[in-house]
Coordinates of C-alpha atoms and ligand atoms in Angstrom, one line a residue:
Chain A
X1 CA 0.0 0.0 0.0
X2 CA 1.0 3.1 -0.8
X3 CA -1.1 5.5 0.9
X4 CA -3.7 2.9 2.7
X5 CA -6.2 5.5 1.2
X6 CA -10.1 3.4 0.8
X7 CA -9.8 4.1 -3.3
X8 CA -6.3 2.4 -2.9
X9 CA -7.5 -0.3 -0.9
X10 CA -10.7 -1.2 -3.1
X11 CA -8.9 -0.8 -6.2
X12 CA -5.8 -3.5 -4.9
X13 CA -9.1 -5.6 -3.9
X14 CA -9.7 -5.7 -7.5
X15 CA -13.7 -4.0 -7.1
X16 CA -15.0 -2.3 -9.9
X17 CA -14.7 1.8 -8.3
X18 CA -16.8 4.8 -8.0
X19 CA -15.6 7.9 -7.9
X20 CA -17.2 11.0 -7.7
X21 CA -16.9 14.6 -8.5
X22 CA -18.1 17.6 -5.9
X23 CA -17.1 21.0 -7.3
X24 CA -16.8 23.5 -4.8
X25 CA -19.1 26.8 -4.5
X26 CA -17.8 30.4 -5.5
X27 CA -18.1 30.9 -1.8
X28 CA -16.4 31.4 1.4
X29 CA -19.4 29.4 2.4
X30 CA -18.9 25.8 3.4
X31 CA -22.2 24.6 3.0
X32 CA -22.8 22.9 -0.1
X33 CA -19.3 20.7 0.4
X34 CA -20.9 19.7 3.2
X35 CA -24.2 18.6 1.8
X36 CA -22.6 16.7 -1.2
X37 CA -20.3 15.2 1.1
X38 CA -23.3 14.1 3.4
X39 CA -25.8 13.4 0.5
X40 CA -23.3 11.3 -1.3
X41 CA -22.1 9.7 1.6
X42 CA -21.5 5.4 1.0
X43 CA -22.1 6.0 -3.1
X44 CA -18.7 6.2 -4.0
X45 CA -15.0 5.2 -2.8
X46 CA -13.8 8.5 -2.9
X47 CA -14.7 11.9 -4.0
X48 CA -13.0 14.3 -6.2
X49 CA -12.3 18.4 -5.0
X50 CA -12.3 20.1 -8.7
X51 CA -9.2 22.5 -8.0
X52 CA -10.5 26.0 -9.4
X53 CA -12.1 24.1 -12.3
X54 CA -11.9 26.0 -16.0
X55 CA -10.1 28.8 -13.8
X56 CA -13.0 29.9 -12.1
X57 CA -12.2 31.3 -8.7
X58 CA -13.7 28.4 -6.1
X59 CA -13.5 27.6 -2.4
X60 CA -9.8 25.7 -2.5
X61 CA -9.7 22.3 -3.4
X62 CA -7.1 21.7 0.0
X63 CA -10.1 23.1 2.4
X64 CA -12.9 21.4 0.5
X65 CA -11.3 18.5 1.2
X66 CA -11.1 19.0 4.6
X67 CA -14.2 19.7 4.8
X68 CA -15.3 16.4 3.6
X69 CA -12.7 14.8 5.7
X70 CA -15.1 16.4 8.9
X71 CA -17.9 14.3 7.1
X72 CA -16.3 11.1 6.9
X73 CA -15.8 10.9 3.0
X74 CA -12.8 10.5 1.7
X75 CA -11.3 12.7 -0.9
X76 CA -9.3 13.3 -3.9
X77 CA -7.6 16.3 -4.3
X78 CA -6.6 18.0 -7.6
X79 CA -4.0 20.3 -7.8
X80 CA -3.2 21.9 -10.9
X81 CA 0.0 23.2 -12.4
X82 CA -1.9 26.6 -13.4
X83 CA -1.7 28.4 -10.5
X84 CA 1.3 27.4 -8.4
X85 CA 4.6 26.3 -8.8
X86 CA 6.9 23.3 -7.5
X87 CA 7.2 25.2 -4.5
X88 CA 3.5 25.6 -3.8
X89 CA 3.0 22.7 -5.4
X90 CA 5.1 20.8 -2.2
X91 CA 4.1 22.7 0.1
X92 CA 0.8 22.1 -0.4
X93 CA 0.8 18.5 -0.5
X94 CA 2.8 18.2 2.0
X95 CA -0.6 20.2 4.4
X96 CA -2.7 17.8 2.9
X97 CA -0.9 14.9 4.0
X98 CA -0.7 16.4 7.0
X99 CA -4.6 16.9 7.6
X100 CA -5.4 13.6 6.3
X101 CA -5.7 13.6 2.5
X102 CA -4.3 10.5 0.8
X103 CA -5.9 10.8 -2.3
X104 CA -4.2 13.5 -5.1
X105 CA -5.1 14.0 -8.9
X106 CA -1.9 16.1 -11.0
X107 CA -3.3 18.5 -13.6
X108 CA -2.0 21.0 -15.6
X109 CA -4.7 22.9 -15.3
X110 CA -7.5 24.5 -17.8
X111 CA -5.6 27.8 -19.1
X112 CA -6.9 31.1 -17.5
X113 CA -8.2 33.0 -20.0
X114 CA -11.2 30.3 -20.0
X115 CA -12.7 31.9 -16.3
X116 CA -13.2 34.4 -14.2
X117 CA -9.5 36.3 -14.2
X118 CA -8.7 36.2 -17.6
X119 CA -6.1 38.5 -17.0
X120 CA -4.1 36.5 -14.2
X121 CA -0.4 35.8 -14.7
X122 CA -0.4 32.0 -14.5
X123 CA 2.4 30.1 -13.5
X124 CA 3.1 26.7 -14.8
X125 CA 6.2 26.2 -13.4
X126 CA 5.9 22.3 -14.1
X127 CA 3.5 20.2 -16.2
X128 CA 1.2 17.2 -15.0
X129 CA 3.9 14.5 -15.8
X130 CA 6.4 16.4 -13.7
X131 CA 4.1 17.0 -11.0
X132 CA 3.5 12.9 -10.9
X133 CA 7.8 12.8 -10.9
X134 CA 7.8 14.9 -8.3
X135 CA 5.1 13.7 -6.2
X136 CA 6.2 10.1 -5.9
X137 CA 9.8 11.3 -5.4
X138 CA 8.9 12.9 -2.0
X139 CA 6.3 10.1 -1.0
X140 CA 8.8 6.9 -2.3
X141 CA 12.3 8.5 -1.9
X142 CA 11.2 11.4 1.2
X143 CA 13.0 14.3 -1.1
X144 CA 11.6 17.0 -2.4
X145 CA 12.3 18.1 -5.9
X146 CA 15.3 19.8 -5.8
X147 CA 17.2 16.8 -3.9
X148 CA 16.6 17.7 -0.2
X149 CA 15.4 15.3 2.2
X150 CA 11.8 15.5 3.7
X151 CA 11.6 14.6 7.8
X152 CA 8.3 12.9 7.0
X153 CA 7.3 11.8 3.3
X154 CA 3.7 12.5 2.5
X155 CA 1.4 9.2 2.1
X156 CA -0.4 9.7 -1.1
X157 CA -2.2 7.9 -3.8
X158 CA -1.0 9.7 -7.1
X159 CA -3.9 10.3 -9.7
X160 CA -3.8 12.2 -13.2
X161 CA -5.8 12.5 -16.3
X162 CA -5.9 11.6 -19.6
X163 CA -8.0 12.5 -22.7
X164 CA -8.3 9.8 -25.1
X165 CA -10.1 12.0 -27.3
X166 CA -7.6 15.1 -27.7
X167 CA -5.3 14.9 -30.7
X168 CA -3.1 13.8 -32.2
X169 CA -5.0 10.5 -31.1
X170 CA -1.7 8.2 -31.6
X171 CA 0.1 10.1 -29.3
X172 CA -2.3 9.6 -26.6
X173 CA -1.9 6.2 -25.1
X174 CA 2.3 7.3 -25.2
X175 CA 0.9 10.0 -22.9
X176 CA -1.1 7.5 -21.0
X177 CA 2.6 5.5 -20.8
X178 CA 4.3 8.8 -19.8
X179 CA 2.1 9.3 -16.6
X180 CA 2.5 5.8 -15.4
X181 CA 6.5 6.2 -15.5
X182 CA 6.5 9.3 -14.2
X183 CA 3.9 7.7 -11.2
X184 CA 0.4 7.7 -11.4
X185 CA -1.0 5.2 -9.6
X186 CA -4.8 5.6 -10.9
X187 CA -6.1 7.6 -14.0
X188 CA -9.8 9.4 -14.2
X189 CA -10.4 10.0 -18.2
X190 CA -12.1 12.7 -19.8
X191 CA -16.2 12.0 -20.1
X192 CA -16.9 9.3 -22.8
X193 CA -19.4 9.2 -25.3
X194 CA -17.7 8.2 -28.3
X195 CA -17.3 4.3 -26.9
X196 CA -15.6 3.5 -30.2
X197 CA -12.6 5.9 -29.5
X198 CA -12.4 5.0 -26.3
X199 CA -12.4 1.3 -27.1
X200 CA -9.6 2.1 -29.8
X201 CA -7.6 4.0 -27.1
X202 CA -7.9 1.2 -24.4
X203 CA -6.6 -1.2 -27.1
X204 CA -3.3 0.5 -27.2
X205 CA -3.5 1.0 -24.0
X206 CA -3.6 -2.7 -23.7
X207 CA -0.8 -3.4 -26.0
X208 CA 1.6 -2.0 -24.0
X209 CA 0.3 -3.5 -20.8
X210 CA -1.0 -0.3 -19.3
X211 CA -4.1 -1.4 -17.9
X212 CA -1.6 -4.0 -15.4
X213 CA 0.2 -0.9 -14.2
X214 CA -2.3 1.4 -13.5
X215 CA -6.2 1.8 -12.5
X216 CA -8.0 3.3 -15.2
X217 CA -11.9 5.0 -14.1
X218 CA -13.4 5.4 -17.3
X219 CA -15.3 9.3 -16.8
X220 CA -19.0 9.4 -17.5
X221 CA -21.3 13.4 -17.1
X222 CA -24.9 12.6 -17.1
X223 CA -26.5 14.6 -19.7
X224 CA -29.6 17.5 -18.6
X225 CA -30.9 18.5 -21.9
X226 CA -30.1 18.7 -25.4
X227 CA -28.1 21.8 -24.7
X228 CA -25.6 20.5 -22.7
X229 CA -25.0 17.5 -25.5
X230 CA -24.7 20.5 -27.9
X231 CA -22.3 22.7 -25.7
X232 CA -20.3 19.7 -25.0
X233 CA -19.5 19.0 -28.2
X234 CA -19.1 22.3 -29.2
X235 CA -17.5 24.6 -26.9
X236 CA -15.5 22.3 -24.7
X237 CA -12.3 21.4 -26.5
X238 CA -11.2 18.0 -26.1
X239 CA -14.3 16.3 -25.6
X240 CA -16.3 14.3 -28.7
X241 CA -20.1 13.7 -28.3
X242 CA -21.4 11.4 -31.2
X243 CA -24.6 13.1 -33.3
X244 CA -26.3 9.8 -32.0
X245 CA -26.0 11.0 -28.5
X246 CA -27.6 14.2 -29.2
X247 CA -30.2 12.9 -30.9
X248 CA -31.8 10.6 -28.5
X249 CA -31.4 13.7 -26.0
X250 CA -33.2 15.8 -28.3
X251 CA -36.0 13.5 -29.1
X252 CA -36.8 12.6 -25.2
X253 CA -39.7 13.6 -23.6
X254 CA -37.7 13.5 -20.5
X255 CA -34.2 14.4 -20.9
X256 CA -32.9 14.5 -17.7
X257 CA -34.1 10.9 -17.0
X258 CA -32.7 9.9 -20.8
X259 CA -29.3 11.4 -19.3
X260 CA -29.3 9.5 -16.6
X261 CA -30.4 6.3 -19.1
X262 CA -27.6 7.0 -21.1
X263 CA -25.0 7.5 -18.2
X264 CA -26.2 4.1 -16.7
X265 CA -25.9 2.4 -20.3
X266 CA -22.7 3.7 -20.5
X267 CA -21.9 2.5 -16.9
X268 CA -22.7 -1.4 -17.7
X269 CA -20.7 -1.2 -20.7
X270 CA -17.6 0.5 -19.8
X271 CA -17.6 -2.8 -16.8
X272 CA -17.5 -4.9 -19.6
X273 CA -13.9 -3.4 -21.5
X274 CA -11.2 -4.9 -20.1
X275 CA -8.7 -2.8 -18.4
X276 CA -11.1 -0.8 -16.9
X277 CA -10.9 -0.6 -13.2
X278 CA -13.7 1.6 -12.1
X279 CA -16.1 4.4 -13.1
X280 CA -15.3 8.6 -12.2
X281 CA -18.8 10.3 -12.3
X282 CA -18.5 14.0 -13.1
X283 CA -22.1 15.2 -12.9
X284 CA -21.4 18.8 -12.9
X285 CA -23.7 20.6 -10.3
X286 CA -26.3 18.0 -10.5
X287 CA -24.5 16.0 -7.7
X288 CA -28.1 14.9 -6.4
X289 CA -28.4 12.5 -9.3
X290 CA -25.7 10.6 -8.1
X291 CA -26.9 8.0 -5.8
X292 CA -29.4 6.9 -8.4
X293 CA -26.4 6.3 -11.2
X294 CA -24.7 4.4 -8.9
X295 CA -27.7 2.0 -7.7
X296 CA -29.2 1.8 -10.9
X297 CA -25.8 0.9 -12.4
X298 CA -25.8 -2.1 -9.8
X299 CA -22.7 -0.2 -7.8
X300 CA -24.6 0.1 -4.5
X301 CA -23.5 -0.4 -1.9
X302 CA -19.8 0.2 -2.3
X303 CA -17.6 -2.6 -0.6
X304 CA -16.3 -1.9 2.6
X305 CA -12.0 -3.3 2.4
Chain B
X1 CA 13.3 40.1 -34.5
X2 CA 11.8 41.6 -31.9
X3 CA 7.8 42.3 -32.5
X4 CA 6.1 45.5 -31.3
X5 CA 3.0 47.3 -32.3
X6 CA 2.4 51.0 -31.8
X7 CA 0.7 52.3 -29.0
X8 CA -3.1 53.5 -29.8
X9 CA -2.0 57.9 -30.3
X10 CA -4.8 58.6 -27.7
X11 CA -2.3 57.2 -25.2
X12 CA 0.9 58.6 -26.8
X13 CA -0.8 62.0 -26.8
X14 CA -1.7 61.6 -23.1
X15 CA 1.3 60.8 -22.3
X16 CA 3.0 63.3 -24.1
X17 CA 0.9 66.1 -22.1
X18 CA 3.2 69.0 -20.7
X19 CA 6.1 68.5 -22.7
X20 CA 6.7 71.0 -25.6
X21 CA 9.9 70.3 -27.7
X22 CA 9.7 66.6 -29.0
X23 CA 11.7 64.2 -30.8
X24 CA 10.4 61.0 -32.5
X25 CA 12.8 58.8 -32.8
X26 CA 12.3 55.6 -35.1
X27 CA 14.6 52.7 -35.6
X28 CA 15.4 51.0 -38.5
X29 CA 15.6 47.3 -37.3
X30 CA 13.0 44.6 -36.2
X31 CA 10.4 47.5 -35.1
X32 CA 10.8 48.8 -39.4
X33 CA 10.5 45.4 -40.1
X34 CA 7.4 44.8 -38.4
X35 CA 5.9 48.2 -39.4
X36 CA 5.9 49.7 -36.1
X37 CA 8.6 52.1 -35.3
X38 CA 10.4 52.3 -38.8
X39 CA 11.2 55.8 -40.6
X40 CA 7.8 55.7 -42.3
X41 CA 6.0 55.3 -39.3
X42 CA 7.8 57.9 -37.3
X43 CA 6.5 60.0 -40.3
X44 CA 3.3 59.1 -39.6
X45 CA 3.0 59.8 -35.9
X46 CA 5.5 63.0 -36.0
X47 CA 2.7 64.3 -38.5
X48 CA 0.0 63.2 -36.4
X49 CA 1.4 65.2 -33.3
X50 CA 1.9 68.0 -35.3
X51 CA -1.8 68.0 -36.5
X52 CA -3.2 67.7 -33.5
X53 CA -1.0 70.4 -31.7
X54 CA -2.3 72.8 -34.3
X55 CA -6.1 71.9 -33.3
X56 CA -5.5 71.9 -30.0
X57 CA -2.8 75.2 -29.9
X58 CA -0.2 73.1 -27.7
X59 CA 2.5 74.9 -29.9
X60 CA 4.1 71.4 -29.3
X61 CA 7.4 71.8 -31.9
X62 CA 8.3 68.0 -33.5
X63 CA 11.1 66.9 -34.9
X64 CA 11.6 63.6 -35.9
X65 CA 14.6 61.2 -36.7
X66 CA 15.3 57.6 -37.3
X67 CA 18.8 55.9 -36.4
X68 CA 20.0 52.4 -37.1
X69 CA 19.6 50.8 -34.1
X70 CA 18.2 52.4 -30.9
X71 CA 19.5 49.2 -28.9
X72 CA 22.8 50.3 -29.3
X73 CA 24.6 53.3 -27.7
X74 CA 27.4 54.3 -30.2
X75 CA 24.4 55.0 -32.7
X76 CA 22.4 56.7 -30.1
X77 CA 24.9 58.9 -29.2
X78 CA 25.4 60.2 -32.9
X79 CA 21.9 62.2 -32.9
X80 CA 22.9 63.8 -30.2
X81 CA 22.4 67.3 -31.5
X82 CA 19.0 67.0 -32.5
X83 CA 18.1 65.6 -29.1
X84 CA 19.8 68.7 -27.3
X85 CA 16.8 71.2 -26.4
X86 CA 14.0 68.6 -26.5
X87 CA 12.0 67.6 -23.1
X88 CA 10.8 64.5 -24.4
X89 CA 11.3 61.7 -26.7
X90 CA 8.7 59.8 -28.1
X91 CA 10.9 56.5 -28.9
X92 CA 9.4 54.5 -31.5
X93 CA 11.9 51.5 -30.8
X94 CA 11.4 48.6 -29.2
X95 CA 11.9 48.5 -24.8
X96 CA 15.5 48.2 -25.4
X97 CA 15.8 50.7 -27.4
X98 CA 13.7 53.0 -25.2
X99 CA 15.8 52.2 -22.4
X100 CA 19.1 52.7 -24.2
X101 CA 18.3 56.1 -25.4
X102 CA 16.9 57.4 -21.9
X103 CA 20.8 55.9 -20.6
X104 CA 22.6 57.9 -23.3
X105 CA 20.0 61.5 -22.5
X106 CA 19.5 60.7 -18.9
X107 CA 17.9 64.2 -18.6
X108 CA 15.3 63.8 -21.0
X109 CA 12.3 61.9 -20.3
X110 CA 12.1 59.2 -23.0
X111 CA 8.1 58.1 -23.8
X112 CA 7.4 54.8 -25.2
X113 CA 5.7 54.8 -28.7
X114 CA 5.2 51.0 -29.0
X115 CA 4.4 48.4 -26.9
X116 CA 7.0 45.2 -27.2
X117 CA 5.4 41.9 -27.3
X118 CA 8.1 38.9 -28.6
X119 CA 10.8 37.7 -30.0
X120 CA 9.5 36.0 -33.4
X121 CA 9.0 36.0 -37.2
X122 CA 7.3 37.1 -39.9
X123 CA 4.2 34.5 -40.8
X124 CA 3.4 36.1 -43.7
X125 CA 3.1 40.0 -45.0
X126 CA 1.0 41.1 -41.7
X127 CA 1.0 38.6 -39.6
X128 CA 3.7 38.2 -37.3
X129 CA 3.9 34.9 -35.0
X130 CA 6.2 34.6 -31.5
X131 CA 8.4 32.0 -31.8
X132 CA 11.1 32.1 -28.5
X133 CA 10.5 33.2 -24.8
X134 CA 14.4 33.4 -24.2
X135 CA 14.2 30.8 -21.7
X136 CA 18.2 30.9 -21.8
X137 CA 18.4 26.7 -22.0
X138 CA 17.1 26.1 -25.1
X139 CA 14.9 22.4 -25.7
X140 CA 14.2 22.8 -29.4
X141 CA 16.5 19.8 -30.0
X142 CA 14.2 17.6 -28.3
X143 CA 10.8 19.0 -29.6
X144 CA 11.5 18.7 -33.6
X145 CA 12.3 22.3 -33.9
X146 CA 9.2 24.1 -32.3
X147 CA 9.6 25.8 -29.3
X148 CA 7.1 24.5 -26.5
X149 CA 7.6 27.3 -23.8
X150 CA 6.7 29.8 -26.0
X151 CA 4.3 28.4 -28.5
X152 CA 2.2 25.9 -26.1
X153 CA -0.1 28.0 -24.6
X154 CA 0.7 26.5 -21.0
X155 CA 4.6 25.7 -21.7
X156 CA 4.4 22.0 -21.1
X157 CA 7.2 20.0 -21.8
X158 CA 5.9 16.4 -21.8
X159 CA 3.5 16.4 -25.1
X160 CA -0.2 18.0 -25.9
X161 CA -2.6 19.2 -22.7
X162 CA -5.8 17.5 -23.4
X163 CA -7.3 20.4 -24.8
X164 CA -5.5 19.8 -27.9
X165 CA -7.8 19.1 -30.8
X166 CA -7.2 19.4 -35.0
X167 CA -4.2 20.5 -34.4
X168 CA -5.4 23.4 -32.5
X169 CA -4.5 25.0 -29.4
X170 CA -7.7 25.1 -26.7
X171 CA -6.8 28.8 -25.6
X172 CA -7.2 30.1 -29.0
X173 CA -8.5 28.1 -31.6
X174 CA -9.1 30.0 -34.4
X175 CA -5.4 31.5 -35.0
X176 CA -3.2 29.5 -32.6
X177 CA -2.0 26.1 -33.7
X178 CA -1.4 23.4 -31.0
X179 CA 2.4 23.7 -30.3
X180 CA 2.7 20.0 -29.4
X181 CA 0.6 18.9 -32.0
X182 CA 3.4 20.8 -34.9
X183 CA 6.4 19.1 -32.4
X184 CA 4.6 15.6 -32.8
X185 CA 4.5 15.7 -36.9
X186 CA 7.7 17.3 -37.0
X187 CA 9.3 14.8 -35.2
X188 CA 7.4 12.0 -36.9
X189 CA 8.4 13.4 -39.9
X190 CA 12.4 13.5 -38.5
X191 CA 11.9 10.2 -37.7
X192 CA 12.8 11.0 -33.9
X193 CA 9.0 10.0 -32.7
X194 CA 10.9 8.2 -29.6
X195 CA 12.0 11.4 -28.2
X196 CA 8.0 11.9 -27.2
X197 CA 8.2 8.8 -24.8
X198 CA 11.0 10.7 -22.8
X199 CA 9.8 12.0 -19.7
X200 CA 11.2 15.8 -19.4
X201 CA 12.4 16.9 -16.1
X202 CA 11.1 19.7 -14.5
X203 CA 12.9 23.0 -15.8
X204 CA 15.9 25.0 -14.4
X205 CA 14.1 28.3 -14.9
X206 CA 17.1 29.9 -13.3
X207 CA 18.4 30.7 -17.1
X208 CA 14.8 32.5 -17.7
X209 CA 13.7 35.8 -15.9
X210 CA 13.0 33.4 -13.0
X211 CA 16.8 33.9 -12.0
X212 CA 16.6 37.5 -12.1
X213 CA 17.7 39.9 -15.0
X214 CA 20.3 38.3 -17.0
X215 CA 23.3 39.1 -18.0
X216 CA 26.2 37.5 -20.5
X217 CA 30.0 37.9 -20.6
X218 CA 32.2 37.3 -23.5
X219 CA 35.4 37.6 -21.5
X220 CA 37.9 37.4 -24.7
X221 CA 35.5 40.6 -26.6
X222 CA 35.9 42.9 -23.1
X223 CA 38.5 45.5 -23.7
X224 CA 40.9 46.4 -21.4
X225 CA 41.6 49.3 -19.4
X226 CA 44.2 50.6 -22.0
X227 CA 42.1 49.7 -25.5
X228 CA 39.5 51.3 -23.7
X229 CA 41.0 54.4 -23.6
X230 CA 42.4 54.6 -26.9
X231 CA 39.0 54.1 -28.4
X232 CA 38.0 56.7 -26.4
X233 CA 39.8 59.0 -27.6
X234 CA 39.2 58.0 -31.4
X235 CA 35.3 58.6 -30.4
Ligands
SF4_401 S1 13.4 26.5 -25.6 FE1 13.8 28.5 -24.7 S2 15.5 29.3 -25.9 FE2 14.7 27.6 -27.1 S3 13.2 28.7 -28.5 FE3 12.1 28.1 -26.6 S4 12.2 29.8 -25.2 FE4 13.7 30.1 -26.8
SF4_402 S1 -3.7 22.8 -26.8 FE1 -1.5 22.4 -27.3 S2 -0.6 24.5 -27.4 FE2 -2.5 24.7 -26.4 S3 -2.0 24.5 -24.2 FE3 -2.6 22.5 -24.9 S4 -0.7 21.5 -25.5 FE4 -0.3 23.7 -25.3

């Protein structure tokens, strides 16, 4: 074990996981972590603190955390490379070893000029991979980045990211490959709609034996309406949402429970590709839906390791 | 080259506000290049001035002059007599070149005409595209040629952010191509694909600004004491 963290320990155990995603308010208000944390309570194995998500100012991802540690959920912590570097980066990590956090997820980080401070100097200092390099040198060899010894080494589960559906395509399971040598432990992928992509990507994936080095949770959004399909596939870059999707959202009666359809649909199939190792559920501030996903997918309750 | 583009008049007028005797002073290298700062556009902006101190009666008197290159002293120093009398200088150089001249006439206040945006290179006639950040530890070796710190929107060093798609970069689309899209078919075409699977370490910025304002020494091209003199005196 690396961290003894519960994702850690049902993943080892082989269970299929669930994680989920709580984005924090634009608030100094603690509240709706706290609901989330309390609603979604026993659905998944851990739960994922969005880290000032498409740069929009946010309650930190380091106290939202904590907050759900109060509640008895465990969390994942994303830190991007965006708006701090290896120093911050360090430092930080090693407070939320400190309170508790064993779960981390490396990003670079959506660029600035996407949210609320457009005109922000950012910082990346280091990418995702190096952030994963650096990481698992101060939790496996207790140094920090620049060679100095650590007192204590943080426990931590490394996470990071990968898009299977960002270009150029053949380039992305090297990626995947880059991140595991540089230390992730488990990956959360970009949403999936377009299963024969993803299916192409987990082949290469599988080819160079991937899938026995790391924990891949295949990322599912439950749809609302047509016009989330429709912004999806539009507006947010790196992300491919299939004409057949849309469709079926925009001839439902009901599209909200033809999202939640889907996202089960998609649930049940993604258990069947091998080399998957668990599910990430992003359902972006419609966290209530959750607990009926992971029922209806046949994912309650989660196993207790 | 260095790019710059002028500074909207509005400001260069405003800033120019309660000075009198003015010299616009062009330069002849990357800023001409780039249409910015060259002898034409001091023209330009000299004649502009002049226009609208005549609607405005600010009896502002403009001279204007364009040397070889404003980044370097000895030719600064030869327009020496036209600067002598003037309280400000509208410098249509790059920063450097602002900076040198207020060095050389310390007691003249030197304005910037342009702003100074990158070191890069003509795209095509009008379109100018940045192509180095002077990081001062140069990668281009590994990356097929194309320089990810200043042409990836976020600098990464270890391949495409997942935002890349078409070959385009997420933070601008419509005129920015991916940077590590270009490095992957340039090295593919090189035939130097594996150098994608190498995992770059975290950089020593401490070459960049990061390490403070930079500075380099050619030891052998300093002069000495003596050859400093004699040239002095041949000046
Ligand atoms: S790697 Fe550094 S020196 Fe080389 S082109 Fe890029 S910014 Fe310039
Ligand atoms: S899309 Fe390409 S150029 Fe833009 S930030 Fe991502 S990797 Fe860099």
């Amino acid at each position: 074990m690396k961290a003894g963290s519960n994702l850690e320990k049902v993943l080892e155990a082989g269970h299929f996981a669930v994680t989920v995603e709580i984005g924090p308010p634009k608030s100094a208000n603690p509240e709706s972590v706290r609901h989330h944390a309390r609603m979604l309570k026993g659905y998944a194995d851990a739960f994922n603190l969005t880290d000032n998500q498409t740069a929009i100012v946010r309650l930190s991802s380091l106290a939202s955390a904590v907050i759900c540690l109060q509640e008895g959920v465990e969390p994942v912590m994303q830190m991007t490379c965006r708006d701090r570097n290896r120093i911050a980066l360090q430092s930080d990590l090693l407070g939320a070893s400190a309170l508790g956090i064993k779960n981390v997820l490396c990003l670079t980080g959506d660029h600035q000029t996407f949210g609320n401070e457009k005109g922000a100097k950012n910082v990346y200092d280091i990418d995702s991979i190096q952030e994963l390099l650096i990481f698992k040198k101060m939790r496996d060899e207790k140094k920090i980045c620049g060679g100095e010894e650590l007192e204590e080494a943080p426990k931590v589960f490394l996470g990071a990211a990968e898009n299977p559906f960002a270009d150029p395509f053949e380039f992305r399971v090297t990626r995947l490959a880059k991140k595991v040598n540089a230390g992730a432990d488990f990956i959360q992928t970009q949403a999936i709609y377009d299963m024969e992509r993803f299916e192409k990507w987990m082949e290469g994936v599988r080819e160079r034996g991937l899938d026995k080095k790391v924990h891949i949770l295949a990322g599912v959004i439950p749809l609302k309406s047509v016009g989330a399909a429709r912004y999806m596939k539009n507006k947010v870059s790196g992300m491919i949402v299939p004409d057949s999707i849309i469709d079926r959202m925009r001839k439902a009666k009901d599209p909200k429970a033809e999202g939640v359809k889907i996202c089960i649909e998609q649930i049940e199939y993604l258990k069947t590709v091998k080399g998957v190792h668990g599910v990430h559920i992003m359902a972006i501030a419609w966290e209530e839906i959750v607990p009926e996903i992971v029922k209806q997918a046949g994912l309650y309750p989660r196993p207790s390791v | 080259m260095i790019i710059a583009e002028q500074k909207p008049l509005k400001e260069i007028i405003k800033n120019l506000e309660g000075h009198r005797k003015i010299l616009v002073a062009g330069c002849r290298s990357c800023v001409a290049i780039c249409l910015a700062g060259g002898e034409k556009e001091v023209g330009i902006i000299a004649e502009s001035l002049r226009l609208y101190s005549d609607m405005h009666d600010h009896l502002w008197e403009v001279d204007e002059i364009t040397v070889e290159r404003q980044c370097e002293k000895e030719w600064v120093k030869e327009i020496k007599k036209i600067v002598e009398g003037k309280d400000a200088i509208l410098s249509m150089a790059c920063g450097v070149g602002a900076q040198v001249m207020q060095e050389i006439y310390p007691d003249i206040r030197v304005v910037p005409g342009l702003n100074t945006s990158n070191m890069g290179a003509p795209e095509e006639q009008g379109i100018w595209r940045e192509k180095c950040a002077g990081c001062g530890d140069c990668v281009l070796h590994l990356t097929g040629g194309i320089c990810p710190i200043a042409r990836c929107s976020k600098s990464l060093l270890n391949g495409p952010c997942g935002g890349s798609q078409n070959g385009r970069c997420e933070v601008n689309p419509e005129t920015t191509p991916c940077a590590w899209d270009q490095i992957y078919h340039s090295l593919k075409r090189l035939g130097k694909l594996e150098l994608m699977e190498q995992i770059i370490p975290p950089k020593n910025w401490i070459t960049s600004h990061s390490g403070g304002p930079r500075r380099i020494v050619k030891q052998e091209a300093i002069l000495t004491a003596e050859e400093k003199a004699a040239k002095g005196g041949l000046e």
